[in-house]
């Protein structure tokens, strides 16, 4: 709100020059091209509490709603970082700080425009229903930084509404707009402005950061290539591309490279990377591109050592989510629109079973919940070898079974892991048994031929699926920042 | 080293049964299939110091060298996590713990095999030249867990040698093996076992973790998709692929998506992700796939706010690398093979210049070093607009120049950044001026059409290039864990 910025472009709302005209209007584009460096102090909307009563503050944010009450009064809701505050303009006879022209200008600003406001914080007598902050800002200056068009593809207000609110209105005979998932995904840059979706994106950032916990357990973070020769794990569902004339594909997981890092003398590694699945799955929990946390480690005697790491990682995660104030605030914002129950975690272990489909998984989840009161549990071990990838270590006493495990949250699989075959001849035999053309993964095979790696194991987790299940969401597209499925390649 | 594991497979080195036979031999494969859970305590090679004098320890690691001295004496060097220790076997008349057959077995183990050893720590009178640890382990039991073939594609000893050591030997008339970069890249899973290369991989992990510093500055970590419609930033050098019948390409950067996150009400975001360049560049510093740190933030008045974040991030990084003991150990291991001088950092600012080529960059780097004694500096601002991408904000007073900057380490560019055009009409005009078909990036354009985003800016950094220049390395392929260039798609 520098004086120069008040050289506004379009405040000629009235033919008679308003003496308050310098206090409102659209900001010149030029002034937004880093014309000067300002040392003004801005207050975030989330910081607007009664502690600031009668203080003059500078705010920035998106206009969420505009309510003109009369020529002399209007309310604006300004949103920033998922928080909202009610801003008031009153042109009283006694108030020479706000003119009718200023109100006319303010109410002409379109929804979802970005504005800057200078105002005084006031504490109203009654609770404010339609904003997160329980103070009002009495506007003294207002300027529009970037103006949104009048017609928008979705209303943030509509997109923020809970299913319960829509149902309740319907009972009162009012049909409110329900924004469907496809519209949300298409206009994700607007959908993300709702407190719940903004909260999910921020919570995902917290979960990502929590994975750095593995550094405390002597893991090193590695980066593995997305573009690979052949088909990454022998599966058919890979995206193929041309790499300077060579056939290549996108990695289905960093599996082969994290194992090669083990061969390279990095005994504990993890990677956080994009993984790709060219599968035509149209379910609530499948994406064609997602973020995988992949962990691999040398074991001294048993792959239970790997499961101990899973356990410590997830307990750390649950503890932080339950105790960290920021996480609690985010979970609350998500819950306001998408209600869910907090997760009951326990280290229950369930015994041998074959590979499960979604329905069986959920039925099992219900069973475990009823019997053990747990929604986070490991399902181990001895998965039939035929249901696991070729690199899975068979059980020592019966090669029809394998040293592998799955982990579940709210009845859905989120982690697969196990011990790997570390001896070249055995690995090659298993690959051939699984119908894989070993020539297409010769570099990986070489690592075992010349690498003489120690026994090792690991696991893989999908970020979006973890966040979806932590928050009890019904669709993984609510978590992925820019989801990719067989029908969606943009934005 | 459980009793059962001593049921070794191939210790019949002599026709007369050795009473010490249970103490050596190859481990049964079955015993490595998680047969039981052991609670043995293993000592890492790095922990072997004189504090453990006369203690019995359990070790695991790769056999780096084997020196049979006589039938009654042999030395083995065992390597783990970049550290090495000398292990001694002596079959004296008075020593009933080691037999000649045991020595015969031990010296039959091939280099780079993985072994387990039980032994007693001893402190020799003289310094040990060929191992990092200054104690010896007197072997009592030894077994081979995974055996390497006799002929290997490269010797870790050769690959660990510095250029100086090769030169010195040559002066004495000895021609030592020099392992070239291509062999190293091809057998990267072995090349990574050298202390320097292992150290580079671990240092990269530290640098990756340091980027989480941005969370303290109120940034959120986001994930952006690698697969996109059209050509990500209008450049020609993209990898193309078929996405369920739709034409798609791999992201050249998360630029468009981090800006869409800004439009979505996430005011400060960063992403750490794979970026792809289908450029036929055969230089020491170009890769076709690398790890990009991308940062984007709302600015209040000037893009210098972005440069302040760069400054704080890199100062934090330099401080940690200089002060953290682990980083110092890693840097020392790297320096032993690849000598370099510590970086002199300073926030020098250099004024207007056009886009530079490698040679000019280096000459400028030399100049800055001589004049200011600095090897880390920002080159700002006002790069000619024509040299920057279409989304770059022009200067307010002369549209031939732009609000952008570059940052250099040791005379090479590592960061590009600047302010972005945040107004839809202006962005579209710039895209068209730059010859971009705006239809191929309609989702991005839509975010500005309906998004009314606030003024913002950001920057991008390449992980591998930062680590390369921090360590003064001559080739980016020494940093990338599994490098991808126009000729290399594996391992």
Coordinates of N, CA and C in Angstrom, one line a residue, chain A residues 136-301:
Chain A
X136 N -13.6 -8.6 12.8 CA -13.9 -7.9 11.6 C -12.8 -6.9 11.2
X137 N -12.6 -6.7 9.9 CA -11.6 -5.6 9.5 C -12.5 -4.5 8.9
X138 N -12.4 -3.3 9.5 CA -13.0 -2.1 8.9 C -12.1 -1.5 7.9
X139 N -12.6 -1.6 6.6 CA -11.7 -1.2 5.5 C -11.5 0.3 5.4
X140 N -10.2 0.7 5.2 CA -9.8 2.1 5.0 C -9.3 2.3 3.6
X141 N -8.6 1.3 3.1 CA -8.1 1.3 1.7 C -8.3 -0.1 1.1
X142 N -8.6 -0.1 -0.2 CA -8.8 -1.4 -0.8 C -8.3 -1.3 -2.3
X143 N -7.4 -2.2 -2.7 CA -7.1 -2.1 -4.1 C -7.0 -3.6 -4.7
X144 N -7.4 -3.7 -6.0 CA -7.4 -5.0 -6.6 C -6.1 -5.2 -7.4
X145 N -5.4 -6.3 -7.1 CA -4.1 -6.6 -7.6 C -4.3 -7.4 -8.9
X146 N -5.2 -8.3 -8.9 CA -5.4 -9.1 -10.1 C -6.9 -9.5 -10.1
X147 N -7.6 -9.2 -11.2 CA -9.0 -9.3 -11.3 C -9.5 -10.6 -11.9
X148 N -10.3 -11.3 -11.3 CA -10.9 -12.6 -11.9 C -12.0 -12.2 -12.8
X149 N -12.3 -13.1 -13.8 CA -13.5 -12.8 -14.7 C -14.8 -13.0 -13.9
X150 N -15.9 -12.5 -14.4 CA -17.1 -12.5 -13.6 C -17.7 -14.0 -13.6
X151 N -17.5 -14.7 -14.7 CA -18.0 -16.1 -14.8 C -16.8 -17.0 -14.5
X152 N -17.0 -17.9 -13.4 CA -15.9 -18.8 -13.0 C -16.4 -20.2 -13.2
X153 N -15.4 -21.2 -13.5 CA -15.8 -22.5 -13.7 C -16.4 -23.2 -12.5
X154 N -16.0 -22.8 -11.3 CA -16.6 -23.3 -10.1 C -16.5 -22.2 -9.0
X155 N -17.5 -22.3 -8.0 CA -17.4 -21.4 -6.9 C -16.8 -22.0 -5.8
X156 N -15.8 -21.3 -5.2 CA -15.0 -21.9 -4.0 C -16.0 -22.2 -2.9
X157 N -17.0 -21.4 -2.8 CA -18.0 -21.6 -1.7 C -18.7 -22.9 -1.9
X158 N -19.2 -23.2 -3.2 CA -19.8 -24.5 -3.5 C -18.9 -25.6 -3.2
X159 N -17.6 -25.4 -3.7 CA -16.6 -26.5 -3.6 C -16.2 -26.8 -2.2
X160 N -16.5 -25.9 -1.3 CA -16.1 -26.1 0.1 C -17.2 -26.7 1.0
X161 N -18.3 -26.9 0.4 CA -19.5 -27.4 1.2 C -19.4 -28.9 1.5
X162 N -19.8 -29.3 2.7 CA -19.8 -30.7 3.0 C -21.1 -31.4 2.5
X163 N -21.0 -32.7 2.3 CA -22.1 -33.5 1.9 C -23.3 -33.3 2.8
X164 N -23.0 -33.2 4.1 CA -24.0 -33.0 5.2 C -24.8 -31.7 5.0
X165 N -24.0 -30.6 4.6 CA -24.7 -29.3 4.4 C -25.6 -29.4 3.2
X166 N -25.2 -30.1 2.2 CA -26.0 -30.2 1.0 C -27.3 -30.9 1.3
X167 N -27.2 -32.0 2.1 CA -28.3 -32.9 2.5 C -29.3 -32.1 3.3
X168 N -28.7 -31.3 4.3 CA -29.5 -30.5 5.2 C -30.3 -29.5 4.5
X169 N -29.7 -28.8 3.5 CA -30.4 -27.8 2.7 C -31.5 -28.4 1.9
X170 N -31.2 -29.6 1.4 CA -32.2 -30.3 0.6 C -33.5 -30.6 1.4
X171 N -33.2 -31.0 2.7 CA -34.4 -31.3 3.6 C -35.2 -30.0 3.7
X172 N -34.6 -28.8 3.7 CA -35.3 -27.6 3.7 C -35.7 -27.1 2.4
X173 N -35.6 -28.0 1.4 CA -36.1 -27.7 0.0 C -35.2 -26.8 -0.8
X174 N -33.9 -26.7 -0.4 CA -33.0 -25.9 -1.1 C -32.0 -26.8 -1.8
X175 N -31.9 -26.7 -3.1 CA -30.9 -27.5 -3.9 C -29.6 -26.7 -4.1
X176 N -28.6 -27.1 -3.3 CA -27.3 -26.4 -3.5 C -26.4 -27.1 -4.5
X177 N -25.5 -26.3 -5.0 CA -24.6 -26.9 -6.1 C -23.6 -27.9 -5.5
X178 N -23.5 -29.1 -6.1 CA -22.5 -30.1 -5.7 C -21.5 -30.1 -6.8
X179 N -20.2 -29.8 -6.5 CA -19.2 -29.8 -7.5 C -18.6 -31.2 -7.6
X180 N -18.7 -31.7 -8.8 CA -18.3 -33.1 -9.0 C -16.8 -33.2 -9.1
X181 N -16.3 -34.5 -8.9 CA -14.8 -34.7 -8.9 C -14.2 -34.3 -10.2
X182 N -14.8 -34.6 -11.3 CA -14.2 -34.3 -12.6 C -14.0 -32.8 -12.8
X183 N -15.0 -32.0 -12.4 CA -14.9 -30.5 -12.5 C -13.7 -30.0 -11.5
X184 N -13.7 -30.6 -10.4 CA -12.7 -30.3 -9.4 C -11.3 -30.6 -10.0
X185 N -11.1 -31.7 -10.6 CA -9.8 -32.1 -11.1 C -9.4 -31.2 -12.3
X186 N -10.4 -30.9 -13.1 CA -10.1 -30.1 -14.3 C -9.7 -28.6 -13.9
X187 N -10.4 -28.1 -12.9 CA -10.0 -26.8 -12.4 C -9.4 -26.9 -11.0
X188 N -8.4 -27.7 -10.9 CA -7.7 -28.0 -9.7 C -7.2 -26.8 -9.0
X189 N -6.7 -25.9 -9.8 CA -6.1 -24.6 -9.3 C -7.1 -23.8 -8.6
X190 N -8.4 -24.0 -8.8 CA -9.4 -23.4 -8.0 C -9.9 -24.3 -6.8
X191 N -10.1 -25.6 -7.2 CA -10.5 -26.5 -6.2 C -9.6 -26.6 -5.0
X192 N -8.3 -26.3 -5.2 CA -7.3 -26.3 -4.1 C -7.5 -25.1 -3.1
X193 N -8.4 -24.2 -3.5 CA -8.6 -23.0 -2.6 C -9.5 -23.3 -1.5
X194 N -10.3 -24.4 -1.5 CA -11.2 -24.7 -0.4 C -10.4 -25.1 0.8
X195 N -10.8 -24.8 2.0 CA -10.0 -25.1 3.2 C -9.7 -26.6 3.3
X196 N -10.6 -27.5 2.9 CA -10.3 -28.9 3.1 C -9.2 -29.3 2.1
X197 N -9.4 -29.0 0.8 CA -8.4 -29.4 -0.2 C -7.1 -28.7 0.0
X198 N -7.1 -27.5 0.4 CA -5.8 -26.8 0.7 C -5.2 -27.5 1.9
X199 N -6.0 -27.9 2.9 CA -5.5 -28.6 4.0 C -4.9 -30.0 3.6
X200 N -5.5 -30.7 2.7 CA -5.0 -32.0 2.3 C -3.6 -31.8 1.6
X201 N -3.5 -30.8 0.8 CA -2.2 -30.5 0.1 C -1.1 -30.2 1.2
X202 N -1.5 -29.5 2.2 CA -0.5 -29.1 3.3 C -0.2 -30.3 4.1
X203 N -1.2 -31.2 4.4 CA -1.0 -32.4 5.2 C 0.0 -33.3 4.4
X204 N -0.2 -33.4 3.1 CA 0.6 -34.2 2.3 C 2.1 -33.8 2.4
X205 N 2.3 -32.5 2.5 CA 3.6 -31.9 2.7 C 4.2 -32.4 4.0
X206 N 3.4 -32.4 5.0 CA 3.8 -32.9 6.4 C 4.2 -34.3 6.3
X207 N 3.4 -35.2 5.6 CA 3.7 -36.6 5.6 C 5.0 -36.8 4.8
X208 N 5.2 -36.1 3.7 CA 6.4 -36.2 2.9 C 7.6 -35.9 3.8
X209 N 7.5 -34.8 4.6 CA 8.6 -34.4 5.5 C 8.9 -35.5 6.5
X210 N 7.8 -36.1 7.0 CA 7.9 -37.1 8.1 C 8.8 -38.3 7.6
X211 N 8.8 -38.5 6.3 CA 9.6 -39.7 5.8 C 11.1 -39.4 6.0
X212 N 11.5 -38.2 6.2 CA 12.9 -37.9 6.5 C 13.3 -38.5 7.8
X213 N 12.3 -38.9 8.6 CA 12.6 -39.7 9.8 C 13.6 -40.8 9.5
X214 N 13.5 -41.4 8.3 CA 14.4 -42.5 8.0 C 15.9 -42.1 8.1
X215 N 16.2 -40.8 7.9 CA 17.6 -40.4 8.1 C 18.1 -40.7 9.5
X216 N 17.2 -40.6 10.5 CA 17.6 -40.9 11.9 C 17.9 -42.3 12.1
X217 N 17.4 -43.2 11.1 CA 17.6 -44.6 11.2 C 18.8 -45.0 10.3
X218 N 19.6 -44.1 10.0 CA 20.8 -44.3 9.1 C 20.5 -44.7 7.7
X219 N 19.4 -44.2 7.2 CA 19.1 -44.4 5.8 C 19.6 -43.2 5.0
X220 N 20.0 -43.4 3.7 CA 20.4 -42.3 2.8 C 19.3 -42.2 1.8
X221 N 19.0 -40.9 1.5 CA 18.0 -40.7 0.4 C 18.7 -40.8 -0.9
X222 N 18.1 -41.6 -1.8 CA 18.7 -41.7 -3.2 C 17.7 -41.2 -4.2
X223 N 18.2 -40.9 -5.4 CA 17.4 -40.6 -6.6 C 17.5 -41.7 -7.6
X224 N 16.4 -42.2 -8.1 CA 16.5 -43.2 -9.1 C 15.9 -42.8 -10.4
X225 N 16.4 -43.2 -11.5 CA 15.9 -42.7 -12.8 C 14.5 -43.2 -13.2
X226 N 13.7 -42.3 -13.7 CA 12.4 -42.7 -14.2 C 12.4 -43.4 -15.6
X227 N 13.4 -42.9 -16.4 CA 13.5 -43.5 -17.7 C 14.4 -44.7 -17.7
X228 N 14.0 -45.9 -18.2 CA 14.7 -47.1 -18.1 C 14.6 -47.9 -19.4
X229 N 15.6 -48.8 -19.6 CA 15.6 -49.7 -20.7 C 14.6 -50.8 -20.4
X230 N 14.1 -51.5 -21.4 CA 13.2 -52.6 -21.2 C 12.0 -52.3 -20.4
X231 N 11.4 -53.3 -19.7 CA 10.2 -53.0 -18.9 C 10.6 -53.2 -17.5
X232 N 10.4 -52.2 -16.7 CA 11.1 -52.1 -15.4 C 11.0 -53.4 -14.5
X233 N 9.8 -54.0 -14.4 CA 9.8 -55.2 -13.5 C 9.1 -56.3 -14.3
X234 N 9.1 -56.2 -15.6 CA 8.6 -57.3 -16.4 C 7.1 -57.2 -16.6
X235 N 6.5 -56.2 -16.0 CA 5.0 -56.1 -16.2 C 4.7 -55.6 -17.5
X236 N 3.4 -55.7 -17.9 CA 3.0 -55.2 -19.3 C 2.6 -53.8 -19.2
X237 N 2.1 -53.3 -18.0 CA 1.5 -52.0 -17.9 C 2.5 -50.9 -17.7
X238 N 3.4 -50.7 -18.7 CA 4.4 -49.6 -18.6 C 4.1 -48.6 -19.7
X239 N 4.5 -47.4 -19.5 CA 4.4 -46.3 -20.5 C 5.8 -46.4 -21.3
X240 N 5.6 -46.5 -22.6 CA 6.8 -46.7 -23.4 C 7.2 -45.4 -24.1
X241 N 8.5 -45.2 -24.3 CA 8.9 -44.0 -25.1 C 10.1 -44.2 -25.9
X242 N 10.4 -43.3 -26.7 CA 11.6 -43.4 -27.6 C 12.7 -42.6 -27.0
X243 N 13.8 -43.2 -26.7 CA 15.0 -42.5 -26.0 C 16.1 -42.4 -27.0
X244 N 16.1 -41.4 -27.8 CA 17.2 -41.2 -28.8 C 17.3 -42.4 -29.7
X245 N 16.2 -43.0 -30.1 CA 16.2 -44.1 -31.0 C 16.2 -45.5 -30.2
X246 N 16.4 -45.5 -28.9 CA 16.3 -46.7 -28.2 C 14.9 -46.9 -27.5
X247 N 14.4 -48.1 -27.5 CA 13.1 -48.3 -26.7 C 13.3 -48.1 -25.2
X248 N 12.5 -47.4 -24.6 CA 12.6 -47.2 -23.1 C 11.2 -47.2 -22.5
X249 N 11.2 -47.2 -21.2 CA 9.9 -47.2 -20.5 C 10.0 -46.4 -19.2
X250 N 8.9 -46.0 -18.6 CA 8.9 -45.3 -17.3 C 8.8 -46.3 -16.2
X251 N 9.6 -46.0 -15.2 CA 9.8 -46.9 -14.0 C 8.4 -47.2 -13.3
X252 N 8.1 -48.4 -13.1 CA 7.0 -48.8 -12.3 C 7.2 -48.7 -10.8
X253 N 8.5 -48.6 -10.5 CA 9.0 -48.4 -9.1 C 10.5 -48.3 -9.1
X254 N 11.1 -47.7 -8.1 CA 12.5 -47.7 -8.0 C 13.1 -49.0 -7.5
X255 N 12.4 -50.1 -7.6 CA 12.8 -51.4 -7.0 C 14.2 -51.8 -7.5
X256 N 14.4 -51.8 -8.8 CA 15.6 -52.3 -9.3 C 16.8 -51.4 -8.9
X257 N 16.6 -50.1 -8.9 CA 17.7 -49.2 -8.6 C 18.0 -49.1 -7.1
X258 N 17.0 -49.3 -6.3 CA 17.3 -49.3 -4.8 C 18.1 -50.5 -4.5
X259 N 17.8 -51.6 -5.2 CA 18.5 -52.9 -4.9 C 20.0 -52.7 -5.5
X260 N 20.1 -52.0 -6.6 CA 21.5 -51.8 -7.1 C 22.3 -50.9 -6.2
X261 N 21.6 -50.0 -5.5 CA 22.3 -49.1 -4.5 C 22.8 -50.0 -3.3
X262 N 22.0 -51.0 -2.9 CA 22.4 -52.0 -1.9 C 23.7 -52.7 -2.4
X263 N 23.7 -53.1 -3.7 CA 24.8 -53.7 -4.3 C 26.0 -52.8 -4.3
X264 N 25.7 -51.5 -4.3 CA 26.8 -50.4 -4.4 C 27.3 -50.0 -3.0
X265 N 26.9 -50.7 -2.0 CA 27.5 -50.5 -0.7 C 26.8 -49.3 0.1
X266 N 25.5 -49.1 -0.3 CA 24.7 -48.2 0.5 C 23.7 -49.1 1.3
X267 N 24.0 -49.4 2.5 CA 23.2 -50.5 3.2 C 21.8 -50.2 3.5
X268 N 21.4 -48.9 3.6 CA 20.1 -48.5 3.9 C 19.7 -47.3 3.1
X269 N 18.8 -47.4 2.2 CA 18.4 -46.3 1.3 C 16.9 -46.2 1.2
X270 N 16.5 -44.9 0.9 CA 15.1 -44.7 0.5 C 15.0 -43.7 -0.6
X271 N 13.9 -43.8 -1.3 CA 13.7 -42.8 -2.4 C 12.3 -42.3 -2.4
X272 N 12.1 -41.1 -2.7 CA 10.7 -40.5 -2.9 C 10.6 -40.0 -4.3
X273 N 9.9 -40.7 -5.1 CA 9.9 -40.5 -6.5 C 8.6 -40.8 -7.2
X274 N 8.4 -40.2 -8.4 CA 7.3 -40.6 -9.2 C 7.3 -42.0 -9.7
X275 N 6.2 -42.7 -9.6 CA 6.2 -44.0 -10.2 C 5.0 -44.1 -11.2
X276 N 5.1 -44.9 -12.2 CA 4.1 -44.9 -13.3 C 3.5 -46.2 -13.5
X277 N 2.2 -46.2 -13.7 CA 1.5 -47.5 -14.0 C 0.5 -47.2 -15.2
X278 N 0.8 -47.8 -16.3 CA -0.1 -47.6 -17.5 C -1.3 -48.6 -17.4
X279 N -2.0 -48.6 -16.3 CA -3.1 -49.5 -16.1 C -4.4 -48.7 -16.3
X280 N -5.3 -49.4 -17.0 CA -6.6 -48.8 -17.2 C -7.5 -49.1 -16.0
X281 N -7.1 -48.6 -14.9 CA -7.9 -48.8 -13.6 C -8.7 -47.5 -13.4
X282 N -10.0 -47.7 -13.3 CA -10.9 -46.5 -13.0 C -11.5 -46.7 -11.6
X283 N -10.6 -46.8 -10.6 CA -11.1 -47.0 -9.3 C -10.9 -45.7 -8.4
X284 N -11.4 -45.7 -7.2 CA -11.1 -44.6 -6.3 C -9.7 -44.5 -5.8
X285 N -8.9 -45.6 -6.0 CA -7.6 -45.6 -5.4 C -6.4 -45.9 -6.3
X286 N -6.7 -45.9 -7.6 CA -5.6 -46.0 -8.6 C -5.3 -44.8 -9.3
X287 N -4.0 -44.5 -9.5 CA -3.6 -43.4 -10.3 C -2.5 -43.9 -11.3
X288 N -2.3 -43.2 -12.4 CA -1.3 -43.7 -13.4 C 0.0 -43.1 -13.1
X289 N 0.1 -42.1 -12.2 CA 1.3 -41.6 -11.8 C 1.1 -41.2 -10.3
X290 N 2.0 -41.7 -9.4 CA 1.9 -41.3 -8.0 C 3.3 -41.2 -7.4
X291 N 3.3 -40.8 -6.1 CA 4.6 -40.7 -5.4 C 4.8 -41.9 -4.6
X292 N 5.9 -42.5 -4.9 CA 6.3 -43.7 -4.1 C 7.4 -43.5 -3.1
X293 N 7.2 -43.9 -1.9 CA 8.3 -44.0 -0.9 C 8.8 -45.4 -1.0
X294 N 10.0 -45.6 -1.4 CA 10.6 -46.9 -1.5 C 11.8 -47.0 -0.5
X295 N 11.8 -48.1 0.2 CA 12.9 -48.3 1.2 C 13.5 -49.6 1.0
X296 N 14.8 -49.7 1.1 CA 15.6 -51.0 0.9 C 16.7 -51.0 2.0
X297 N 16.9 -52.2 2.5 CA 18.0 -52.2 3.6 C 18.6 -53.6 3.7
X298 N 19.8 -53.6 4.0 CA 20.5 -54.9 4.3 C 19.9 -55.5 5.6
X299 N 19.7 -56.8 5.6 CA 19.2 -57.4 6.8 C 20.3 -58.4 7.4
X300 N 20.3 -58.5 8.7 CA 21.3 -59.4 9.2 C 20.8 -60.8 9.3
X301 N 19.6 -61.0 9.7 CA 19.1 -62.4 9.8 C 17.7 -62.7 9.3

